[in-house]
Coordinates of C-alpha atoms in Angstrom, one line a residue:
M1 CA -37.2 33.7 -159.7
H2 CA -39.4 30.8 -161.0
E3 CA -43.7 32.1 -161.0
N4 CA -44.2 29.4 -157.9
D5 CA -41.6 31.6 -155.9
I6 CA -43.0 34.8 -157.2
E7 CA -46.9 33.5 -155.6
L8 CA -45.6 32.4 -152.6
L9 CA -44.0 35.9 -151.7
R10 CA -47.2 37.3 -152.5
L11 CA -49.0 34.8 -150.2
F12 CA -46.7 35.1 -147.2
E13 CA -46.9 39.2 -147.6
E14 CA -50.2 39.1 -147.1
Y15 CA -50.5 36.5 -144.3
Q16 CA -47.4 39.2 -143.1
R17 CA -50.1 42.5 -143.4
S18 CA -52.8 40.2 -141.7
Q19 CA -50.6 40.0 -138.3
D20 CA -50.4 43.6 -138.7
L21 CA -45.8 43.6 -139.3
A22 CA -44.5 47.3 -139.8
A23 CA -43.9 47.8 -143.4
T24 CA -40.0 47.7 -142.7
T25 CA -40.0 43.9 -141.4
I26 CA -42.1 42.3 -144.6
R27 CA -39.3 44.9 -147.2
N28 CA -36.5 43.0 -145.3
R29 CA -38.4 39.4 -145.2
R30 CA -38.9 40.3 -149.0
S31 CA -35.3 41.4 -149.7
T32 CA -34.2 37.7 -148.2
L33 CA -36.0 35.9 -149.6
T34 CA -35.7 37.3 -153.1
T35 CA -31.6 36.9 -152.4
L36 CA -32.3 33.2 -151.7
A37 CA -33.9 32.3 -154.1
G38 CA -31.1 33.7 -156.6
A39 CA -28.6 31.9 -155.1
L40 CA -31.1 28.4 -154.7
R41 CA -30.6 26.1 -157.6
G42 CA -33.8 25.3 -157.5
T43 CA -36.8 27.0 -156.2
L44 CA -38.1 28.4 -152.2
L45 CA -40.5 25.8 -152.3
D46 CA -38.4 23.1 -152.9
A47 CA -35.4 23.8 -151.0
D48 CA -33.8 21.2 -148.1
V49 CA -32.3 22.4 -145.2
F50 CA -28.5 21.8 -146.6
S51 CA -29.6 24.6 -149.2
L52 CA -30.3 27.0 -146.5
R53 CA -27.6 26.1 -144.6
R54 CA -25.0 27.3 -148.3
F55 CA -27.4 30.8 -148.4
M56 CA -26.5 31.6 -144.6
G57 CA -22.7 30.0 -144.8
K58 CA -21.4 32.3 -147.8
E59 CA -18.2 33.2 -147.3
G60 CA -18.6 37.2 -146.4
T61 CA -22.2 37.3 -145.0
T62 CA -21.1 39.0 -141.2
S63 CA -23.1 37.4 -138.1
A64 CA -25.3 40.1 -137.5
T65 CA -26.9 39.4 -141.1
K66 CA -26.7 35.5 -141.3
R67 CA -29.3 36.0 -138.2
T68 CA -31.6 38.0 -140.1
Y69 CA -31.7 36.0 -142.5
R70 CA -32.5 33.6 -140.4
V71 CA -35.3 35.1 -139.5
G72 CA -37.1 36.1 -142.4
I73 CA -36.7 32.0 -143.6
R74 CA -37.7 30.4 -140.6
A75 CA -40.8 32.5 -140.9
F76 CA -41.2 31.9 -145.1
Y77 CA -40.9 28.1 -144.0
R78 CA -42.8 28.2 -140.9
F79 CA -45.8 29.7 -142.8
L80 CA -45.8 27.2 -145.7
Q81 CA -45.9 24.2 -143.6
E82 CA -48.5 25.8 -141.0
E83 CA -50.1 26.5 -144.4
G84 CA -50.3 23.1 -146.2
L85 CA -48.0 24.1 -148.8
R86 CA -44.8 22.1 -147.2
E87 CA -45.5 18.9 -145.1
D88 CA -42.1 19.6 -143.5
D89 CA -40.0 22.9 -142.3
P90 CA -35.8 23.2 -143.1
S91 CA -35.5 26.2 -141.4
T92 CA -35.9 24.1 -137.3
R93 CA -32.6 22.6 -138.5
L94 CA -30.7 26.0 -139.1
P95 CA -27.7 26.4 -136.2
M96 CA -28.4 29.8 -134.1
I97 CA -26.6 32.5 -134.6
R98 CA -24.8 34.5 -131.8
V99 CA -23.8 38.1 -133.0
P100 CA -21.6 39.7 -130.0
R101 CA -22.9 43.3 -128.7
A102 CA -23.5 45.3 -130.4
E103 CA -22.0 48.7 -129.5
P104 CA -22.8 52.7 -129.9
R105 CA -21.1 54.1 -132.5
P106 CA -22.5 57.8 -131.6
F107 CA -21.3 60.8 -133.8
T108 CA -19.3 63.1 -131.8
P109 CA -20.5 66.7 -130.6
A110 CA -18.0 68.2 -132.9
Q111 CA -19.1 65.9 -135.7
V112 CA -22.9 67.2 -135.3
E113 CA -22.3 70.6 -135.6
A114 CA -19.5 69.7 -138.6
M115 CA -22.9 68.3 -140.4
L116 CA -25.6 71.4 -139.4
T117 CA -22.7 73.0 -140.8
T118 CA -21.2 72.8 -144.0
G119 CA -23.7 73.2 -146.5
A120 CA -26.5 70.8 -145.5
Y121 CA -30.3 72.5 -146.7
F122 CA -32.3 73.4 -143.8
R123 CA -34.5 70.2 -144.4
T124 CA -31.5 67.4 -143.4
R125 CA -30.8 69.9 -141.0
A126 CA -33.8 69.3 -138.9
M127 CA -33.8 65.9 -139.6
I128 CA -30.4 65.8 -137.6
L129 CA -31.8 68.0 -135.1
V130 CA -34.6 65.1 -134.6
G131 CA -32.3 62.5 -134.6
Y132 CA -30.1 63.7 -132.3
R133 CA -31.8 65.4 -129.7
Q134 CA -34.6 63.4 -129.9
G135 CA -33.2 60.2 -130.7
F136 CA -35.4 59.3 -133.5
R137 CA -34.6 56.4 -135.2
V138 CA -34.8 57.5 -139.8
S139 CA -38.4 56.1 -139.8
Q140 CA -39.6 57.9 -136.7
I141 CA -37.6 61.2 -138.6
A142 CA -39.5 60.7 -141.8
R143 CA -43.1 59.9 -140.3
V144 CA -42.6 63.4 -137.5
H145 CA -46.4 64.9 -138.6
S146 CA -47.4 69.1 -136.9
D147 CA -50.0 66.8 -135.2
D148 CA -47.6 64.7 -132.9
I149 CA -45.9 68.0 -131.6
D150 CA -47.9 69.6 -128.4
L151 CA -46.3 72.8 -127.6
P152 CA -48.1 73.8 -124.6
G153 CA -47.4 70.5 -123.3
M154 CA -44.0 70.1 -124.4
T155 CA -44.6 65.9 -125.9
I156 CA -44.4 65.0 -129.2
V157 CA -45.9 61.7 -130.6
T158 CA -44.0 59.2 -132.5
I159 CA -44.1 55.4 -133.2
G160 CA -41.4 53.3 -132.3
K161 CA -41.0 49.3 -133.0
G162 CA -43.7 47.1 -133.1
R163 CA -46.2 49.7 -133.9
K164 CA -46.3 51.2 -130.1
E165 CA -47.0 55.2 -129.9
R166 CA -45.4 56.8 -127.7
R167 CA -45.9 60.0 -126.3
L168 CA -41.8 61.2 -124.9
P169 CA -41.6 65.1 -124.1
L170 CA -40.6 67.3 -126.0
H171 CA -36.6 68.6 -126.9
P172 CA -36.6 72.2 -126.5
T173 CA -34.4 72.2 -129.7
I174 CA -37.5 70.6 -131.5
A175 CA -39.9 72.7 -130.3
Q176 CA -37.5 75.7 -131.2
L177 CA -37.8 74.7 -135.0
T178 CA -41.1 73.6 -134.9
P179 CA -42.4 76.7 -136.0
M180 CA -40.5 76.6 -139.0
M181 CA -41.1 73.4 -140.1
P182 CA -44.6 72.7 -143.1
A183 CA -48.0 71.7 -141.2
G184 CA -49.1 68.1 -142.2
W185 CA -45.9 66.3 -142.9
W186 CA -42.5 67.7 -141.9
F187 CA -40.8 65.8 -144.6
P188 CA -43.1 64.8 -147.6
A189 CA -42.1 62.9 -150.3
R190 CA -41.2 64.3 -152.9
K191 CA -43.6 63.0 -155.6
D192 CA -46.4 62.6 -153.4
P193 CA -46.8 65.4 -150.3
S194 CA -49.9 63.8 -149.0
K195 CA -47.2 61.4 -148.0
H196 CA -44.1 60.8 -146.1
M197 CA -40.2 60.9 -147.2
R198 CA -39.1 57.0 -147.5
S199 CA -37.0 56.5 -144.7
A200 CA -34.7 55.5 -146.8
S201 CA -34.5 58.6 -148.6
V202 CA -34.4 60.1 -144.8
T203 CA -31.3 58.0 -144.5
E204 CA -29.6 59.2 -148.1
L205 CA -29.7 63.0 -147.1
I206 CA -28.3 62.9 -143.5
T207 CA -25.4 60.3 -145.0
K208 CA -24.5 63.0 -147.8
A209 CA -24.7 65.8 -145.0
K210 CA -21.9 63.5 -143.3
I211 CA -19.9 63.1 -146.1
R212 CA -20.1 66.6 -147.3
A213 CA -18.8 67.3 -143.4
G214 CA -15.5 65.3 -144.3
I215 CA -17.3 62.6 -142.3
H216 CA -15.6 59.1 -143.2
D217 CA -16.0 56.8 -141.3
P218 CA -18.4 54.2 -142.6
R219 CA -19.1 52.9 -138.7
L220 CA -20.4 55.8 -138.2
T221 CA -24.4 56.1 -140.5
P222 CA -27.6 58.2 -139.3
H223 CA -28.7 55.8 -136.8
S224 CA -25.7 56.4 -134.8
L225 CA -26.5 60.1 -134.2
R226 CA -29.7 58.0 -131.8
H227 CA -26.5 56.3 -130.6
S228 CA -25.6 60.1 -130.2
F229 CA -28.3 61.0 -128.4
G230 CA -27.8 57.7 -125.3
T231 CA -24.2 58.5 -125.1
E232 CA -25.1 61.6 -124.2
L233 CA -27.6 60.9 -121.7
V234 CA -25.7 58.6 -120.3
E235 CA -22.5 60.9 -120.0
N236 CA -25.0 63.7 -118.3
G237 CA -26.3 61.6 -115.3
V238 CA -29.3 60.5 -116.6
D239 CA -30.2 57.9 -115.1
I240 CA -30.4 54.0 -117.0
R241 CA -34.1 53.3 -116.7
I242 CA -35.0 57.0 -118.3
V243 CA -32.8 56.3 -120.7
Q244 CA -34.7 53.4 -121.9
E245 CA -38.0 55.4 -121.4
L246 CA -36.6 58.3 -123.6
M247 CA -35.6 55.9 -126.6
T248 CA -38.2 53.6 -126.3
H249 CA -36.8 50.5 -125.3
E250 CA -38.5 47.3 -124.4
D251 CA -35.8 45.5 -122.6
L252 CA -33.1 47.3 -120.7
S253 CA -30.3 45.2 -121.6
T254 CA -30.9 47.0 -124.7
T255 CA -30.3 50.0 -123.3
Q256 CA -27.2 49.1 -121.0
I257 CA -25.4 48.9 -124.1
Y258 CA -24.9 52.8 -123.4
T259 CA -23.0 52.7 -119.8
R260 CA -20.5 50.5 -121.7
V261 CA -19.3 53.6 -124.2
S262 CA -18.8 56.6 -121.5
E263 CA -14.7 57.1 -120.9
R264 CA -15.6 60.5 -119.2
L265 CA -18.0 58.7 -116.9
K266 CA -15.0 55.8 -115.8
T267 CA -12.4 57.7 -114.8
A268 CA -15.0 60.4 -113.4
G269 CA -16.0 57.0 -111.1
I270 CA -12.6 55.9 -110.3
I271 CA -11.9 59.6 -109.1
A272 CA -15.2 59.3 -106.9
L273 CA -13.0 57.8 -104.7
P274 CA -11.1 58.7 -102.1
A275 CA -7.1 58.9 -102.0
A276 CA -5.8 56.5 -99.6
P277 CA -1.9 57.6 -97.8
I278 CA 1.5 56.0 -99.5
P279 CA 3.2 55.0 -95.9
E280 CA 6.7 55.7 -96.6
H281 CA 8.1 52.5 -94.3
S282 CA 6.2 49.6 -93.5
G283 CA 6.0 49.7 -89.5
R284 CA 7.0 46.4 -88.9
A285 CA 10.2 47.9 -86.3
H286 CA 7.8 49.3 -84.0
G287 CA 5.2 46.2 -83.5
I288 CA 1.6 45.7 -84.7
P289 CA -0.8 48.0 -83.6
P290 CA -4.0 47.0 -82.0
I291 CA -7.3 47.3 -84.2
A292 CA -9.6 49.5 -83.1
A293 CA -13.0 47.7 -83.2

């Protein structure tokens, strides 16, 4: 990478940290821009809209990835223009990316049981349970601390997207797990126990447990434990607004994807309609009786 690009990325990262953006967001944007820099013929500072479109339109790039690229690129070039490092913003003419609405990809209860009973270490089993029964993202699993849990009050505090602190009801399974976990970080970093484990490490450990359990569907990821959480709430008749709160979704439309996944509820819904008689004859020969008022 060109030295000027390295300096620009450093300045951009400092700017994002001053905005108090999440470390994951900053890291993902840096990854996007580093990949872009490697694909350009010149530097990031000199890129034009045609180069940016060529990068985003590379064959094999999914719609979701294109949207991620666009968000990072737009933020970067808007920053350059606002800081006077570039007169124009070539990213303003990047096309909007339409991404099909995501469908939940939940593990079945049997698959979760297999992950818990096919040789995973206790720490990994604890991670799986926190994802499955508390509905946490891997970043939230990595940051569970003993101080977050109030056993008498049966609550747990977590930091969701946007760094918003939420106090949620504690699932009884996680309450039962709590005395078995260490004081401090539940999942400390191996090299520095004063810090929590990285999200990527949580993903790696749960993925290994999934493979060990004989689950090879690439669509099922550690995040699918959260999908199982949402799906099972809906299937058990929990009101969708409560599901929204438990999953810490800002937008109800995000939660509503879980209402489309339950075939059991669809079947139960259609069966709930009372049976209608099937007459053997049309009744035409006897005339049409008057309709009661």
